[in-house]
Amino acid sequence: MHFVNAKGILSQHYGMNIYRGCTHGCIYCDSRSACYQMPHDFEDIEVKQNAPELLEQALRRKRNKCMIGTGAMCDPYMHCEAELMLTRRCLEIIDRYHFGVALQTKSDLVLRDLDLLKSIHAHSKAVVQMTLTTYDEALCRIVEPDVCTTKRRYEVLKRLQKEGIPTVVWLTPLLPYINDTPENVRGILSYCFDAGVKGILTFGEGGMTLREGDREYYYAALDRHFPGLKQRYIRRYGTEYQLPSDRGRYLMHIVREECKAHGVMCDQNEIFGYLFAYPKKFEQLSLF
């Protein structure tokens, strides 16, 4: 872990990454890819120590309220957040200036900030996005070894449901020959429906992406945990960026049909529209 003073904190579309790198150890993480030009080891977390100050400056200047997104590249609730509390400080600022927030995480540490999420949701909107990939707990500990398992994330979703915080699940990636099975998808869907999620995000026809940096890390993990599977990937996909699941079309059919039956959003555009639309009733109030 090392500390830097960043020049800015919000992207053009009001996304925010307080940290750079990750310690969750997910074997498939695209953020490891060389194209992001990270000048340090992925597990050597870059901490933008002035993130709260930068965020306050930006929100103080902005007249129109909007949703602030966080977690698109690096989880805002990595292990170091338990001590540093930069995400919490940023949520306090978002709350104070009456903006909304759309968090994306795999960690149950998000429950620490439930008080702030409830406060934000009372005047604007707070949405928690939780990634669920692997219903089988033993397999989850291989695929996502250093963060809480899917069952615990389901428990987090249930708690958020009880407290009135809306949620969206990212059911991705579906790793070819590993978790791209009907049993896995139906298991995750059962968690989602029981937890009352607003939407379930998938991309294309399932599968995953691999590119330089990410590919090498993923293949090393396959050699450790799934001997021989790397060779199967190489034969099937070569060096392609997109690795669709051979079962992808059928799995996405299951998702669409089950979501329709349970009244849950599964269209990408609809879900992203929901996530980042600031409630108009609060937008009007903020002008006075």
C-alpha positions as a Python dict, from the first residue, in 0.01 Angstrom:
ca = {
    (1, 'M'): (0, 0, 0),
    (2, 'H'): (126, 346, -87),
    (3, 'F'): (-25, 694, -70),
    (4, 'V'): (-58, 960, -339),
    (5, 'N'): (-220, 1299, -379),
    (6, 'A'): (-447, 1275, -681),
    (7, 'K'): (-516, 1568, -913),
    (8, 'G'): (-884, 1482, -947),
    (9, 'I'): (-1131, 1225, -819),
    (10, 'L'): (-1443, 1234, -1038),
    (11, 'S'): (-1455, 1109, -1396),
    (12, 'Q'): (-1651, 1280, -1672),
    (13, 'H'): (-1953, 1070, -1579),
    (14, 'Y'): (-1908, 1120, -1202),
    (15, 'G'): (-1741, 789, -1130),
    (16, 'M'): (-1493, 773, -843),
    (17, 'N'): (-1209, 533, -764),
    (18, 'I'): (-1054, 610, -427),
    (19, 'Y'): (-810, 320, -457),
    (20, 'R'): (-616, 169, -745),
    (21, 'G'): (-541, -203, -738),
    (22, 'C'): (-718, -465, -528),
    (23, 'T'): (-655, -728, -262),
    (24, 'H'): (-961, -949, -319),
    (25, 'G'): (-759, -1185, -538),
    (26, 'C'): (-1034, -1266, -793),
    (27, 'I'): (-867, -1482, -1057),
    (28, 'Y'): (-1047, -1318, -1351),
    (29, 'C'): (-1012, -946, -1270),
    (30, 'D'): (-997, -732, -1586),
    (31, 'S'): (-849, -441, -1387),
    (32, 'R'): (-517, -629, -1393),
    (33, 'S'): (-494, -576, -1769),
    (34, 'A'): (-182, -403, -1895),
    (35, 'C'): (-387, -151, -2095),
    (36, 'Y'): (-469, 34, -1771),
    (37, 'Q'): (-97, 113, -1732),
    (38, 'M'): (-82, 63, -1358),
    (39, 'P'): (276, 156, -1257),
    (40, 'H'): (279, -67, -947),
    (41, 'D'): (193, -423, -847),
    (42, 'F'): (-182, -481, -846),
    (43, 'E'): (-185, -580, -477),
    (44, 'D'): (24, -274, -383),
    (45, 'I'): (-280, -53, -338),
    (46, 'E'): (-253, 307, -447),
    (47, 'V'): (-445, 515, -193),
    (48, 'K'): (-570, 853, -309),
    (49, 'Q'): (-538, 1005, 35),
    (50, 'N'): (-682, 1342, -67),
    (51, 'A'): (-994, 1188, -224),
    (52, 'P'): (-1236, 1335, 35),
    (53, 'E'): (-1099, 1685, -9),
    (54, 'L'): (-1115, 1659, -389),
    (55, 'L'): (-1468, 1524, -375),
    (56, 'E'): (-1588, 1805, -150),
    (57, 'Q'): (-1436, 2065, -380),
    (58, 'A'): (-1610, 1909, -681),
    (59, 'L'): (-1952, 1873, -518),
    (60, 'R'): (-1943, 2220, -367),
    (61, 'R'): (-1901, 2367, -715),
    (62, 'K'): (-2168, 2153, -882),
    (63, 'R'): (-2514, 2311, -884),
    (64, 'N'): (-2712, 2020, -1030),
    (65, 'K'): (-2736, 1708, -817),
    (66, 'C'): (-2648, 1368, -963),
    (67, 'M'): (-2551, 1014, -874),
    (68, 'I'): (-2188, 944, -779),
    (69, 'G'): (-2063, 600, -883),
    (70, 'T'): (-1782, 411, -718),
    (71, 'G'): (-1629, 67, -765),
    (72, 'A'): (-1620, 38, -1144),
    (73, 'M'): (-1244, -31, -1150),
    (74, 'C'): (-1146, -107, -790),
    (75, 'D'): (-1363, -214, -498),
    (76, 'P'): (-1426, 73, -253),
    (77, 'Y'): (-1433, -178, 32),
    (78, 'M'): (-1096, -349, 9),
    (79, 'H'): (-924, -466, 326),
    (80, 'C'): (-740, -136, 379),
    (81, 'E'): (-1070, 57, 386),
    (82, 'A'): (-1148, -97, 725),
    (83, 'E'): (-866, 112, 870),
    (84, 'L'): (-841, 409, 631),
    (85, 'M'): (-1216, 481, 605),
    (86, 'L'): (-1177, 696, 294),
    (87, 'T'): (-1490, 551, 135),
    (88, 'R'): (-1684, 635, 450),
    (89, 'R'): (-1551, 991, 451),
    (90, 'C'): (-1656, 1031, 88),
    (91, 'L'): (-2003, 899, 167),
    (92, 'E'): (-2029, 1155, 446),
    (93, 'I'): (-1956, 1430, 192),
    (94, 'I'): (-2205, 1288, -59),
    (95, 'D'): (-2463, 1283, 221),
    (96, 'R'): (-2383, 1638, 334),
    (97, 'Y'): (-2421, 1784, -16),
    (98, 'H'): (-2732, 1578, -96),
    (99, 'F'): (-2598, 1382, -390),
    (100, 'G'): (-2687, 1020, -462),
    (101, 'V'): (-2453, 720, -472),
    (102, 'A'): (-2430, 391, -662),
    (103, 'L'): (-2173, 167, -492),
    (104, 'Q'): (-2031, -148, -648),
    (105, 'T'): (-1861, -405, -422),
    (106, 'K'): (-1809, -770, -330),
    (107, 'S'): (-1742, -697, 37),
    (108, 'D'): (-1964, -719, 343),
    (109, 'L'): (-1773, -417, 481),
    (110, 'V'): (-2037, -208, 303),
    (111, 'L'): (-2269, -280, 597),
    (112, 'R'): (-2042, -69, 819),
    (113, 'D'): (-2172, 236, 631),
    (114, 'L'): (-2537, 139, 637),
    (115, 'D'): (-2619, 448, 845),
    (116, 'L'): (-2485, 675, 572),
    (117, 'L'): (-2652, 481, 291),
    (118, 'K'): (-2987, 515, 469),
    (119, 'S'): (-2931, 886, 521),
    (120, 'I'): (-2839, 939, 153),
    (121, 'H'): (-3134, 731, 37),
    (122, 'A'): (-3369, 942, 250),
    (123, 'H'): (-3286, 1262, 60),
    (124, 'S'): (-3154, 1134, -276),
    (125, 'K'): (-3085, 773, -373),
    (126, 'A'): (-2837, 509, -258),
    (127, 'V'): (-2800, 185, -453),
    (128, 'V'): (-2563, -100, -370),
    (129, 'Q'): (-2442, -319, -656),
    (130, 'M'): (-2314, -659, -549),
    (131, 'T'): (-2124, -900, -774),
    (132, 'L'): (-2233, -1264, -750),
    (133, 'T'): (-2059, -1515, -973),
    (134, 'T'): (-2039, -1855, -805),
    (135, 'Y'): (-2315, -2025, -605),
    (136, 'D'): (-2095, -2316, -488),
    (137, 'E'): (-1909, -2193, -179),
    (138, 'A'): (-1599, -2410, -226),
    (139, 'L'): (-1564, -2298, -587),
    (140, 'C'): (-1623, -1936, -486),
    (141, 'R'): (-1327, -1954, -247),
    (142, 'I'): (-1108, -2053, -544),
    (143, 'V'): (-1243, -1797, -789),
    (144, 'E'): (-1267, -1507, -539),
    (145, 'P'): (-1033, -1618, -260),
    (146, 'D'): (-981, -1308, -43),
    (147, 'V'): (-1328, -1161, -8),
    (148, 'C'): (-1648, -1288, 153),
    (149, 'T'): (-1825, -1568, -32),
    (150, 'T'): (-2147, -1553, -230),
    (151, 'K'): (-2359, -1676, 59),
    (152, 'R'): (-2235, -1391, 278),
    (153, 'R'): (-2300, -1141, -2),
    (154, 'Y'): (-2654, -1277, -25),
    (155, 'E'): (-2689, -1212, 349),
    (156, 'V'): (-2569, -856, 286),
    (157, 'L'): (-2832, -814, 14),
    (158, 'K'): (-3098, -941, 254),
    (159, 'R'): (-2990, -691, 520),
    (160, 'L'): (-2999, -407, 268),
    (161, 'Q'): (-3345, -520, 161),
    (162, 'K'): (-3461, -509, 524),
    (163, 'E'): (-3320, -158, 565),
    (164, 'G'): (-3483, -28, 246),
    (165, 'I'): (-3167, 13, 37),
    (166, 'P'): (-3221, -92, -328),
    (167, 'T'): (-2973, -335, -483),
    (168, 'V'): (-2855, -456, -821),
    (169, 'V'): (-2656, -776, -883),
    (170, 'W'): (-2381, -819, -1141),
    (171, 'L'): (-2403, -1185, -1247),
    (172, 'T'): (-2071, -1182, -1425),
    (173, 'P'): (-1834, -1325, -1529),
    (174, 'L'): (-1948, -1675, -1618),
    (175, 'L'): (-1613, -1848, -1660),
    (176, 'P'): (-1615, -2108, -1940),
    (177, 'Y'): (-1607, -2466, -1807),
    (178, 'I'): (-1602, -2343, -1445),
    (179, 'N'): (-1920, -2166, -1333),
    (180, 'D'): (-2114, -2141, -1662),
    (181, 'T'): (-2376, -2399, -1565),
    (182, 'P'): (-2754, -2382, -1530),
    (183, 'E'): (-2721, -2497, -1168),
    (184, 'N'): (-2490, -2206, -1087),
    (185, 'V'): (-2706, -1947, -1260),
    (186, 'R'): (-3028, -2073, -1102),
    (187, 'G'): (-2864, -2079, -758),
    (188, 'I'): (-2755, -1716, -787),
    (189, 'L'): (-3094, -1616, -924),
    (190, 'S'): (-3263, -1775, -623),
    (191, 'Y'): (-3049, -1557, -393),
    (192, 'C'): (-3133, -1248, -599),
    (193, 'F'): (-3506, -1300, -600),
    (194, 'D'): (-3519, -1381, -230),
    (195, 'A'): (-3320, -1064, -156),
    (196, 'G'): (-3554, -850, -367),
    (197, 'V'): (-3291, -707, -602),
    (198, 'K'): (-3406, -442, -851),
    (199, 'G'): (-3202, -572, -1143),
    (200, 'I'): (-2956, -838, -1257),
    (201, 'L'): (-2681, -737, -1496),
    (202, 'T'): (-2526, -974, -1748),
    (203, 'F'): (-2330, -896, -2062),
    (204, 'G'): (-2365, -1048, -2407),
    (205, 'E'): (-2404, -1424, -2387),
    (206, 'G'): (-2209, -1478, -2067),
    (207, 'G'): (-1844, -1572, -2070),
    (208, 'M'): (-1558, -1343, -1979),
    (209, 'T'): (-1282, -1122, -2118),
    (210, 'L'): (-906, -1175, -2117),
    (211, 'R'): (-622, -954, -2230),
    (212, 'E'): (-254, -904, -2156),
    (213, 'G'): (-185, -893, -1784),
    (214, 'D'): (-519, -1042, -1687),
    (215, 'R'): (-470, -1349, -1912),
    (216, 'E'): (-139, -1452, -1755),
    (217, 'Y'): (-277, -1422, -1401),
    (218, 'Y'): (-590, -1617, -1489),
    (219, 'Y'): (-402, -1896, -1665),
    (220, 'A'): (-166, -1933, -1369),
    (221, 'A'): (-473, -1977, -1147),
    (222, 'L'): (-612, -2239, -1384),
    (223, 'D'): (-285, -2432, -1364),
    (224, 'R'): (-304, -2429, -984),
    (225, 'H'): (-668, -2521, -940),
    (226, 'F'): (-790, -2675, -1268),
    (227, 'P'): (-500, -2870, -1426),
    (228, 'G'): (-535, -2903, -1801),
    (229, 'L'): (-806, -2637, -1836),
    (230, 'K'): (-565, -2371, -1963),
    (231, 'Q'): (-486, -2585, -2265),
    (232, 'R'): (-857, -2622, -2333),
    (233, 'Y'): (-894, -2242, -2324),
    (234, 'I'): (-603, -2196, -2563),
    (235, 'R'): (-748, -2446, -2809),
    (236, 'R'): (-1095, -2294, -2791),
    (237, 'Y'): (-1018, -1922, -2772),
    (238, 'G'): (-655, -1861, -2868),
    (239, 'T'): (-573, -1501, -2772),
    (240, 'E'): (-924, -1360, -2819),
    (241, 'Y'): (-1039, -1079, -2592),
    (242, 'Q'): (-1396, -1202, -2557),
    (243, 'L'): (-1444, -1561, -2441),
    (244, 'P'): (-1813, -1648, -2478),
    (245, 'S'): (-1950, -1946, -2293),
    (246, 'D'): (-2061, -2233, -2516),
    (247, 'R'): (-2374, -2242, -2298),
    (248, 'G'): (-2411, -1866, -2294),
    (249, 'R'): (-2723, -1833, -2507),
    (250, 'Y'): (-2909, -2089, -2297),
    (251, 'L'): (-2791, -1936, -1968),
    (252, 'M'): (-2899, -1588, -2075),
    (253, 'H'): (-3238, -1732, -2173),
    (254, 'I'): (-3272, -1863, -1818),
    (255, 'V'): (-3184, -1522, -1675),
    (256, 'R'): (-3431, -1336, -1898),
    (257, 'E'): (-3718, -1575, -1838),
    (258, 'E'): (-3667, -1591, -1462),
    (259, 'C'): (-3629, -1214, -1431),
    (260, 'K'): (-3947, -1162, -1632),
    (261, 'A'): (-4134, -1406, -1408),
    (262, 'H'): (-4014, -1226, -1093),
    (263, 'G'): (-4050, -868, -1220),
    (264, 'V'): (-3676, -796, -1203),
    (265, 'M'): (-3493, -579, -1455),
    (266, 'C'): (-3236, -753, -1676),
    (267, 'D'): (-3200, -510, -1967),
    (268, 'Q'): (-2863, -333, -1944),
    (269, 'N'): (-2990, 6, -2059),
    (270, 'E'): (-3283, -5, -1820),
    (271, 'I'): (-3062, -99, -1526),
    (272, 'F'): (-2794, 162, -1594),
    (273, 'G'): (-3068, 419, -1647),
    (274, 'Y'): (-3205, 330, -1305),
    (275, 'L'): (-2866, 333, -1135),
    (276, 'F'): (-2760, 676, -1247),
    (277, 'A'): (-3090, 866, -1268),
    (278, 'Y'): (-3105, 1117, -984),
    (279, 'P'): (-3464, 1130, -853),
    (280, 'K'): (-3638, 1431, -1007),
    (281, 'K'): (-3839, 1509, -695),
    (282, 'F'): (-3515, 1559, -502),
    (283, 'E'): (-3353, 1744, -793),
    (284, 'Q'): (-3635, 2000, -785),
    (285, 'L'): (-3608, 2043, -409),
    (286, 'S'): (-3233, 2102, -435),
    (287, 'L'): (-3292, 2420, -636),
    (288, 'F'): (-3450, 2596, -339),
}
